[in-house]
Tab-separated table of C-alpha atoms in Angstrom:
chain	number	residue	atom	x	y	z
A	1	UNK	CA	141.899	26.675	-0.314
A	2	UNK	CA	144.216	28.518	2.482
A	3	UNK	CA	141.601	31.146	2.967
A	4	UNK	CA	138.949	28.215	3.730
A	5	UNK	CA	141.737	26.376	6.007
A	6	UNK	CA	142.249	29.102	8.016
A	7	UNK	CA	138.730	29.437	8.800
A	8	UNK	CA	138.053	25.910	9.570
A	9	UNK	CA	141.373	26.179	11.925
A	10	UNK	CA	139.755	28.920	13.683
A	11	UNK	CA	136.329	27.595	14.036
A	12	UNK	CA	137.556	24.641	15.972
A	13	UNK	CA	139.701	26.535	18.080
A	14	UNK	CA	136.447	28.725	19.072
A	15	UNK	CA	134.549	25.501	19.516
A	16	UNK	CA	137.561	24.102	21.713
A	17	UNK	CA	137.497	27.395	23.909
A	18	UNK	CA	134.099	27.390	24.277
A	19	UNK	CA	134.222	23.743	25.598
A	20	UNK	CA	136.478	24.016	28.384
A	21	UNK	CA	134.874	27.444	29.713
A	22	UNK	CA	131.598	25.459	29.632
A	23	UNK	CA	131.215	24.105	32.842
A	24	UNK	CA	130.384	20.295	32.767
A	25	UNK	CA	127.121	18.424	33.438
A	26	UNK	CA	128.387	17.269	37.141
A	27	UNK	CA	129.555	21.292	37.857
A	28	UNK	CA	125.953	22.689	37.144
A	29	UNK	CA	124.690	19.959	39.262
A	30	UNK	CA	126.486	21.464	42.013
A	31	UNK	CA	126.178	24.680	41.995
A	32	UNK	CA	122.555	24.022	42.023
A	33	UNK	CA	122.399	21.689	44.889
A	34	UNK	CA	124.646	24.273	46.630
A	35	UNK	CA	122.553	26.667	46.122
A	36	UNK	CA	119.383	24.928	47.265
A	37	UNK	CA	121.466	23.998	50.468
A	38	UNK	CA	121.886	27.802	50.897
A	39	UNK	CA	118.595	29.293	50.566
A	40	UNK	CA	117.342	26.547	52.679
A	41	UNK	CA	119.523	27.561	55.330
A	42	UNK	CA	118.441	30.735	55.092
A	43	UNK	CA	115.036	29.816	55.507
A	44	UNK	CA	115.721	28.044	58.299
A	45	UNK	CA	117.636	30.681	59.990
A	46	UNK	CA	114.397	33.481	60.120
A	47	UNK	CA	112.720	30.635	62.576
A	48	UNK	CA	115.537	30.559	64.894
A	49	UNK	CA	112.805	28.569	68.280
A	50	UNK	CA	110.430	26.234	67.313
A	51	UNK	CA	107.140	27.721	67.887
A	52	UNK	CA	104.231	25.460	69.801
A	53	UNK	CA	101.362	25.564	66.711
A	54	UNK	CA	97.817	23.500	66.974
A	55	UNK	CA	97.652	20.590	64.031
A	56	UNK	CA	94.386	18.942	63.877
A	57	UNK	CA	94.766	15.458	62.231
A	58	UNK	CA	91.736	14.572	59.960
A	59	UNK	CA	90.822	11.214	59.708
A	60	UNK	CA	87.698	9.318	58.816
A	61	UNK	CA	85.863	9.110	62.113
A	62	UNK	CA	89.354	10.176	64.068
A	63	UNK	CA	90.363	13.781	65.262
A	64	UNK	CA	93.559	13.125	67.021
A	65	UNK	CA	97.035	13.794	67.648
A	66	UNK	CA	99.595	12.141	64.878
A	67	UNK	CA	100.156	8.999	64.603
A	68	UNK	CA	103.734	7.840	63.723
A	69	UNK	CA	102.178	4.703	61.893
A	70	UNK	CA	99.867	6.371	60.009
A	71	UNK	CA	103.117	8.547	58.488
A	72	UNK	CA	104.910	5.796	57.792
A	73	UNK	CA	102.169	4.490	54.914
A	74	UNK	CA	101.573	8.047	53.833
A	75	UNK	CA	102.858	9.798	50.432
A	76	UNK	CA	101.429	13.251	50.321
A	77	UNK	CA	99.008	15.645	53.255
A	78	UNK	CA	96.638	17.613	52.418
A	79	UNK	CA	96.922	21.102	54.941
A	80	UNK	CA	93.866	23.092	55.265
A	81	UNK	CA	92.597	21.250	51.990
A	82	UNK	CA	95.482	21.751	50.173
A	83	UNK	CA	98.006	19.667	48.690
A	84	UNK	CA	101.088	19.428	50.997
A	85	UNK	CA	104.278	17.360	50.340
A	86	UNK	CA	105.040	15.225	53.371
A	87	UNK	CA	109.066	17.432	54.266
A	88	UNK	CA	107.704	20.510	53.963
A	89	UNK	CA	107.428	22.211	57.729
A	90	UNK	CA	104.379	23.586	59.027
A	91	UNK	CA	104.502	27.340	59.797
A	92	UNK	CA	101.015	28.326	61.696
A	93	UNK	CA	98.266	25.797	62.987
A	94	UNK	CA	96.151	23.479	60.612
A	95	UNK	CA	93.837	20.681	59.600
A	96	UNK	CA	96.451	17.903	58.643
A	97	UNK	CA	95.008	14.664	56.287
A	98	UNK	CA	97.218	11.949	55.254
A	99	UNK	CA	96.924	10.713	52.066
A	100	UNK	CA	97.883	6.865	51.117
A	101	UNK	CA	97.726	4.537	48.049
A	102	UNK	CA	94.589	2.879	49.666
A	103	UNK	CA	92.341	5.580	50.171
A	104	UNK	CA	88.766	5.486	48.762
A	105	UNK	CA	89.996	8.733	45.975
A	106	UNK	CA	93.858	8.176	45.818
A	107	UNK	CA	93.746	10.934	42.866
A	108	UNK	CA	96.426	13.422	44.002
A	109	UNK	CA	98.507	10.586	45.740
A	110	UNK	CA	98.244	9.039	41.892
A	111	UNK	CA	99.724	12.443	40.466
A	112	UNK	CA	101.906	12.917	43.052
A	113	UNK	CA	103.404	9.653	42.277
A	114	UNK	CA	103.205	10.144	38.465
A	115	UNK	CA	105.344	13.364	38.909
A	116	UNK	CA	107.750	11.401	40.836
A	117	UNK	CA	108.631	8.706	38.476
A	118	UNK	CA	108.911	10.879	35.990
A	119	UNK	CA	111.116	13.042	37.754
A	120	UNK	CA	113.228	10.101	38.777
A	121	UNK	CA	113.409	9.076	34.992
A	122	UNK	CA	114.649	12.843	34.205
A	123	UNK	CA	117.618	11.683	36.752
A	124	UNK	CA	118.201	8.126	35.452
A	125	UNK	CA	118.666	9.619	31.878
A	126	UNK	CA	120.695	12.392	33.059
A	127	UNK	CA	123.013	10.141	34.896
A	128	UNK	CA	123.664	7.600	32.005
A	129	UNK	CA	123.827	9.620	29.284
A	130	UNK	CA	126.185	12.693	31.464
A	131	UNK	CA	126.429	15.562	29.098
A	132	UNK	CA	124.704	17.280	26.420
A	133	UNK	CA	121.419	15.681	26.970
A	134	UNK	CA	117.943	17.806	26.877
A	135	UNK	CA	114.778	16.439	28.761
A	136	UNK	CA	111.464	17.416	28.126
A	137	UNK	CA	109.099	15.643	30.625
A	138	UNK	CA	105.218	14.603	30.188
A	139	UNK	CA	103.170	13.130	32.792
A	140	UNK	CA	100.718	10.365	32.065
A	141	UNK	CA	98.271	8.563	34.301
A	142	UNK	CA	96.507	6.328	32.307
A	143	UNK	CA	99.589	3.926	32.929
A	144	UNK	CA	102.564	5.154	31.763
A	145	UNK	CA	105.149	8.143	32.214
A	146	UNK	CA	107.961	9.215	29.558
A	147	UNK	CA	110.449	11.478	28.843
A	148	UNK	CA	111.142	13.387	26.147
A	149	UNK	CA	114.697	13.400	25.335
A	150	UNK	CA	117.666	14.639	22.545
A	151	UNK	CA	120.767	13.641	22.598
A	152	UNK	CA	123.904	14.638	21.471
A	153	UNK	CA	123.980	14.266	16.922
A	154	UNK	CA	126.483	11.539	17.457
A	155	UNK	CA	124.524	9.051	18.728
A	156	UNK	CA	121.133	9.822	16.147
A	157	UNK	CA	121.423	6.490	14.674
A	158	UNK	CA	121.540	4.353	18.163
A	159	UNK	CA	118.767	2.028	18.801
A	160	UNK	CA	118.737	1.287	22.664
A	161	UNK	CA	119.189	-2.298	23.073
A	162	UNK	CA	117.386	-4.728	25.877
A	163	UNK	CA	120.292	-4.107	27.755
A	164	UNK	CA	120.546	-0.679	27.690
A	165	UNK	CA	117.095	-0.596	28.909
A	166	UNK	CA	118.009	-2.861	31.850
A	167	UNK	CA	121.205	-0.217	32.767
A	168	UNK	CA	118.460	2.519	32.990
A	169	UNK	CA	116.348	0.132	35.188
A	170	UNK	CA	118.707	-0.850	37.392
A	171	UNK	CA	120.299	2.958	37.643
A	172	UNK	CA	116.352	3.770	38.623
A	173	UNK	CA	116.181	0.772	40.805
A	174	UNK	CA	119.352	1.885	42.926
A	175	UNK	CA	118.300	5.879	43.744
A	176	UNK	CA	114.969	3.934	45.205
A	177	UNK	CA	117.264	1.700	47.095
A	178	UNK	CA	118.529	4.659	48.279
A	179	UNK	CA	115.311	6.040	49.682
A	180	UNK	CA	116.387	9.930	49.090
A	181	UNK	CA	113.921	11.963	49.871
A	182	UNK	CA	112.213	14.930	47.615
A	183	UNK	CA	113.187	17.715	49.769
A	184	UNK	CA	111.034	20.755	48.892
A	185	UNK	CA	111.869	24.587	49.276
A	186	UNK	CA	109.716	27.742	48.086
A	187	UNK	CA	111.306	30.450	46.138
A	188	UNK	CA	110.953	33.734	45.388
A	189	UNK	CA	110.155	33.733	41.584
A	190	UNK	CA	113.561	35.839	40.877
A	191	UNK	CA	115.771	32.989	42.600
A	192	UNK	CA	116.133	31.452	38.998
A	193	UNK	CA	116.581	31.649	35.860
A	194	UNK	CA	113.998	30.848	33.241
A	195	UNK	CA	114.209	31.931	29.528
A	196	UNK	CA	110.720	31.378	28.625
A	197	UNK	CA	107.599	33.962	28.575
A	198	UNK	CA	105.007	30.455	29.457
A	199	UNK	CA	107.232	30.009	32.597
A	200	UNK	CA	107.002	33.098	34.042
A	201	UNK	CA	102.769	33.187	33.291
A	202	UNK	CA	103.005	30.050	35.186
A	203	UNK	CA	104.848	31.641	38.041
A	204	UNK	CA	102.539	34.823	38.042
A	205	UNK	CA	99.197	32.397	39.057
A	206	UNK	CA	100.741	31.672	42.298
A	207	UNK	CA	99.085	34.366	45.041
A	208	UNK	CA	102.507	34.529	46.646
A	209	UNK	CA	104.476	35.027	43.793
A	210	UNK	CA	106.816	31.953	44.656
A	211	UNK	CA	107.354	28.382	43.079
A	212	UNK	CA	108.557	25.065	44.587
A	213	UNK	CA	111.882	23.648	44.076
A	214	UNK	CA	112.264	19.676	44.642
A	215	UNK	CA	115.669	18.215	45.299
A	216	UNK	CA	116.699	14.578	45.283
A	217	UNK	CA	120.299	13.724	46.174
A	218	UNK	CA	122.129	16.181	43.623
A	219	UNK	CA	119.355	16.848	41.353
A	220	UNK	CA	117.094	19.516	41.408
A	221	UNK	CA	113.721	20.642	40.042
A	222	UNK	CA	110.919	23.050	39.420
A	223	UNK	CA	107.231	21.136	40.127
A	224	UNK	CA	104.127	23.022	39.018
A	225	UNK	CA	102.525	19.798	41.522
A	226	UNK	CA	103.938	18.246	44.928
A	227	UNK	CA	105.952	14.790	44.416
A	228	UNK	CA	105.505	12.138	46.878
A	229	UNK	CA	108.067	11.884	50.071
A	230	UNK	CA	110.836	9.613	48.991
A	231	UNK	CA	111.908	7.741	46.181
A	232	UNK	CA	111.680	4.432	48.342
A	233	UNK	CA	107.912	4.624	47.864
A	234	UNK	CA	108.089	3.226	44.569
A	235	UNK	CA	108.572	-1.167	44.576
A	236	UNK	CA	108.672	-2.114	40.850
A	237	UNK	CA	110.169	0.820	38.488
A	238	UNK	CA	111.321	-0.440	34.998
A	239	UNK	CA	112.236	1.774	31.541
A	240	UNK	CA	110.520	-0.025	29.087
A	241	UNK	CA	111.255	1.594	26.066
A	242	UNK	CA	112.801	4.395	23.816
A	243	UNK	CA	110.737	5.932	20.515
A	244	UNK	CA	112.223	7.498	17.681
A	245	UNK	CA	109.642	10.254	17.206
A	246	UNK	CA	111.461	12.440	14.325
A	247	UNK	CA	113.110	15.534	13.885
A	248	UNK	CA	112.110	18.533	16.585
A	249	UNK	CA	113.467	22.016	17.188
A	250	UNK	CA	117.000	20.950	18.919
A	251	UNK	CA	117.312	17.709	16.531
A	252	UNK	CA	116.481	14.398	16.869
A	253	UNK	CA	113.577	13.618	19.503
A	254	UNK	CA	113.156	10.349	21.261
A	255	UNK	CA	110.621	9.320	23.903
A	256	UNK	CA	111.938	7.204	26.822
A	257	UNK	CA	108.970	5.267	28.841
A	258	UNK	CA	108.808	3.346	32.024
A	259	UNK	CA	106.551	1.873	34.413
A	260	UNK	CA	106.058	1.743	37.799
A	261	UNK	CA	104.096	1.053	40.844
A	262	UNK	CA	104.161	1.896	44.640
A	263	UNK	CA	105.467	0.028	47.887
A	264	UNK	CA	101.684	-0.622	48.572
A	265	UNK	CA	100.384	-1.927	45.290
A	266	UNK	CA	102.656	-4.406	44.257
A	267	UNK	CA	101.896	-6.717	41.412
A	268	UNK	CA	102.487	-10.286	41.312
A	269	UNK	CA	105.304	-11.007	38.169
A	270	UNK	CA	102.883	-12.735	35.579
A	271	UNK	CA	100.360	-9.158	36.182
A	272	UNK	CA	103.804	-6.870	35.912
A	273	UNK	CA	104.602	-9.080	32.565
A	274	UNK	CA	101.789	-8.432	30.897
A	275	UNK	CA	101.805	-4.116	32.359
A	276	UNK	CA	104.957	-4.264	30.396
A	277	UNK	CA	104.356	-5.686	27.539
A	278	UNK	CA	101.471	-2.563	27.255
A	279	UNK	CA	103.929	-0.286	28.580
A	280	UNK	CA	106.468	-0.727	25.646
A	281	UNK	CA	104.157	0.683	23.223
A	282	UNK	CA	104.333	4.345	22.053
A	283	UNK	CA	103.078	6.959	24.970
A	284	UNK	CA	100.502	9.510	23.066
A	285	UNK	CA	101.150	12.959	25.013
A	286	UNK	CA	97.706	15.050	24.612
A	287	UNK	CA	97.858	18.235	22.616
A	288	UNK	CA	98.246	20.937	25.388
A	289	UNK	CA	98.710	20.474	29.349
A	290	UNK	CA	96.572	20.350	32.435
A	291	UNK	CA	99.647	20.741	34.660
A	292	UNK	CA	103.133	22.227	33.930
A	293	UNK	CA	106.881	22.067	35.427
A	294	UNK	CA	110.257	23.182	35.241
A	295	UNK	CA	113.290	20.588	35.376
A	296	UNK	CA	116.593	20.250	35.686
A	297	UNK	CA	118.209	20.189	32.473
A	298	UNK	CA	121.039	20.861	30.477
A	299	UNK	CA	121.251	22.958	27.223
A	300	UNK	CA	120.330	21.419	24.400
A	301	UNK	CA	123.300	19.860	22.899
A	302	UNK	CA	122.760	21.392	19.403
A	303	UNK	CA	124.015	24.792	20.801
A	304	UNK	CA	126.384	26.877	17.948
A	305	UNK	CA	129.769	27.993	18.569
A	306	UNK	CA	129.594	31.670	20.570
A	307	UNK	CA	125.963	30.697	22.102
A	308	UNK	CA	125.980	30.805	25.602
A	309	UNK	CA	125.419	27.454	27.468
A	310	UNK	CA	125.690	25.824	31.025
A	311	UNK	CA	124.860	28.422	34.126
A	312	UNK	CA	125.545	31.348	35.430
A	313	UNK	CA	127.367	30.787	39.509
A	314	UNK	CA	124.752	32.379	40.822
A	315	UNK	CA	121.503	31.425	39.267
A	316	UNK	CA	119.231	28.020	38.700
A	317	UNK	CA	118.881	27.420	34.943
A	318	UNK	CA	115.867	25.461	34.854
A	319	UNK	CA	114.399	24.464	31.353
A	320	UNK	CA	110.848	23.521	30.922
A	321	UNK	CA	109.503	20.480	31.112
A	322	UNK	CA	105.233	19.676	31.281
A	323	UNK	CA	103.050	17.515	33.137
A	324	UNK	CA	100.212	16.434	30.706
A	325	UNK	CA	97.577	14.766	32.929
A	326	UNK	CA	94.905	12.715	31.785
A	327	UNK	CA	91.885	12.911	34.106
């Protein structure tokens, strides 16, 4: 009827307007990289002289000054007994341990490292897949780490092909080439912007009142844990697989997997084959998390005409994401 073509006209010329006042996947990205580079600068600017502090380095048997060597091999510190990623400066004196792959209890490097990959897979799928994508990450260390993803209603019925599993690996394999680092920076808890009530109970357990944003290259993210130093600590990294797991709230849910291992445990190819081949089953996340975290995403792509979407200029819209650890 006219009366039903005239609404149909203006429903897509709503949808169209709402489109191009959206700002696009690669704008967002910027503005929140730009603003990371700003309040770091601002940081940086209240310690105008470098101030002489005391760091005691803790070492089995060794209290000594640092040694450059012993950096190089290391992926996380612990300061004062806590856990301390490797770029973020020291403000007052210390007790500095260096934690490695090696060590007799490698836990925290293990969760550190966990966090990582699964961070860098939140990157990988945002970069291949550009807009309209919504992560939701889980952290596994009982050999595994996935991402939950949903992506745009078009593509519900594609099945990820070897291939496409190989152009995620080898967009993984290049940001590790790269050796970015995870640059870290503490924020007040009002710096961003985060829609839900669990978030900001999360925020309220920290005694300062401030969380810890991660940036690699472009990308950043909320960590309720530290991530290791660089992304060229990891040697083998390889997406292994992407579940159907049904209908969720924002549509269709898949589960994108990968594994990985560091710089200093590599694995001969016939051991890696066979990690794989256990890898490419379904992930089971556990009911309820020991550890949570806020990414970088976008809206979910399921958004209705006249809902807001995208960010504001001035804020971080970070979306949650958890890290379900195993222990």
């Amino acid at each position: 009827s006219p009366k039903a073509t005239v609404c149909q006209f203006l429903q897509r010329r709503l949808a169209s307007s709402a489109a191009s006042v959206r700002p696009s996947a690669a704008e967002v990205r910027d503005q929140r990289s730009a603003l990371f580079s700003l309040e770091q600068a601002r940081q940086r600017a209240l310690y105008p002289r470098t101030e002489k502090i005391e760091v005691t380095l803790q070492k089995a048997g060794l209290q000594s000054t640092l040694l450059g060597s012993t950096c190089g091999f290391s992926a996380l510190a612990l300061v004062d007994g806590k856990p301390w990623p490797l770029h973020q400066p020291l403000t007052q004196s210390c007790s500095l341990s260096l934690l490695t792959f090696k060590d007799t209890d490698p836990l925290l490097v293990n969760q550190a490292y966990w966090r990582s990959c699964a961070a860098h897979l939140c990157q990988v799928l945002q970069d291949f897949f550009k807009e309209d994508l919504h992560l939701h990450l889980h952290l596994i260390t009982s050999g595994a780490f996935c991402c939950d993803v949903v992506l745009d209603p078009q593509l519900d019925t594609w099945n990820p092909s070897e291939e496409s599993l190989r152009s995620l690996t080898r967009g993984a394999q290049q940001q590790i080439h790269r050796d970015l680092p995870w640059e870290p920076l503490e924020v007040a808890r009002y710096f961003i912007s985060i829609p839900s009530q669990e978030e900001v109970e999360k925020s309220a357990q920290s005694p300062k009142g401030t969380v810890m944003l991660y940036r690699c290259g472009d990308h950043v993210l909320l960590s309720g844990g530290p991530l290791v130093a660089r992304t060229g600590r990891c040697a083998q990294y390889e997406v292994t697989a992407i579940h159907p797991l049904g209908e969720g709230e924002w549509g269709l849910h898949r589960r994108a997997q990968g594994l990985s291992l560091p710089l200093q445990l590599q694995a001969h190819h016939t051991v890696w084959r066979k990690l794989r081949s256990r890898a490419e089953n379904l992930v089971e996340v556990p009911t309820g998390s020991a550890n949570e975290a806020v990414s970088d995403t976008l809206t979910p792509p399921s958004a209705r005409v006249g809902e807001k979407r995208g960010t504001e200029p001035t804020l971080l819209h970070l979306l949650k994401i958890k890290w379900d650890i195993g222990l």
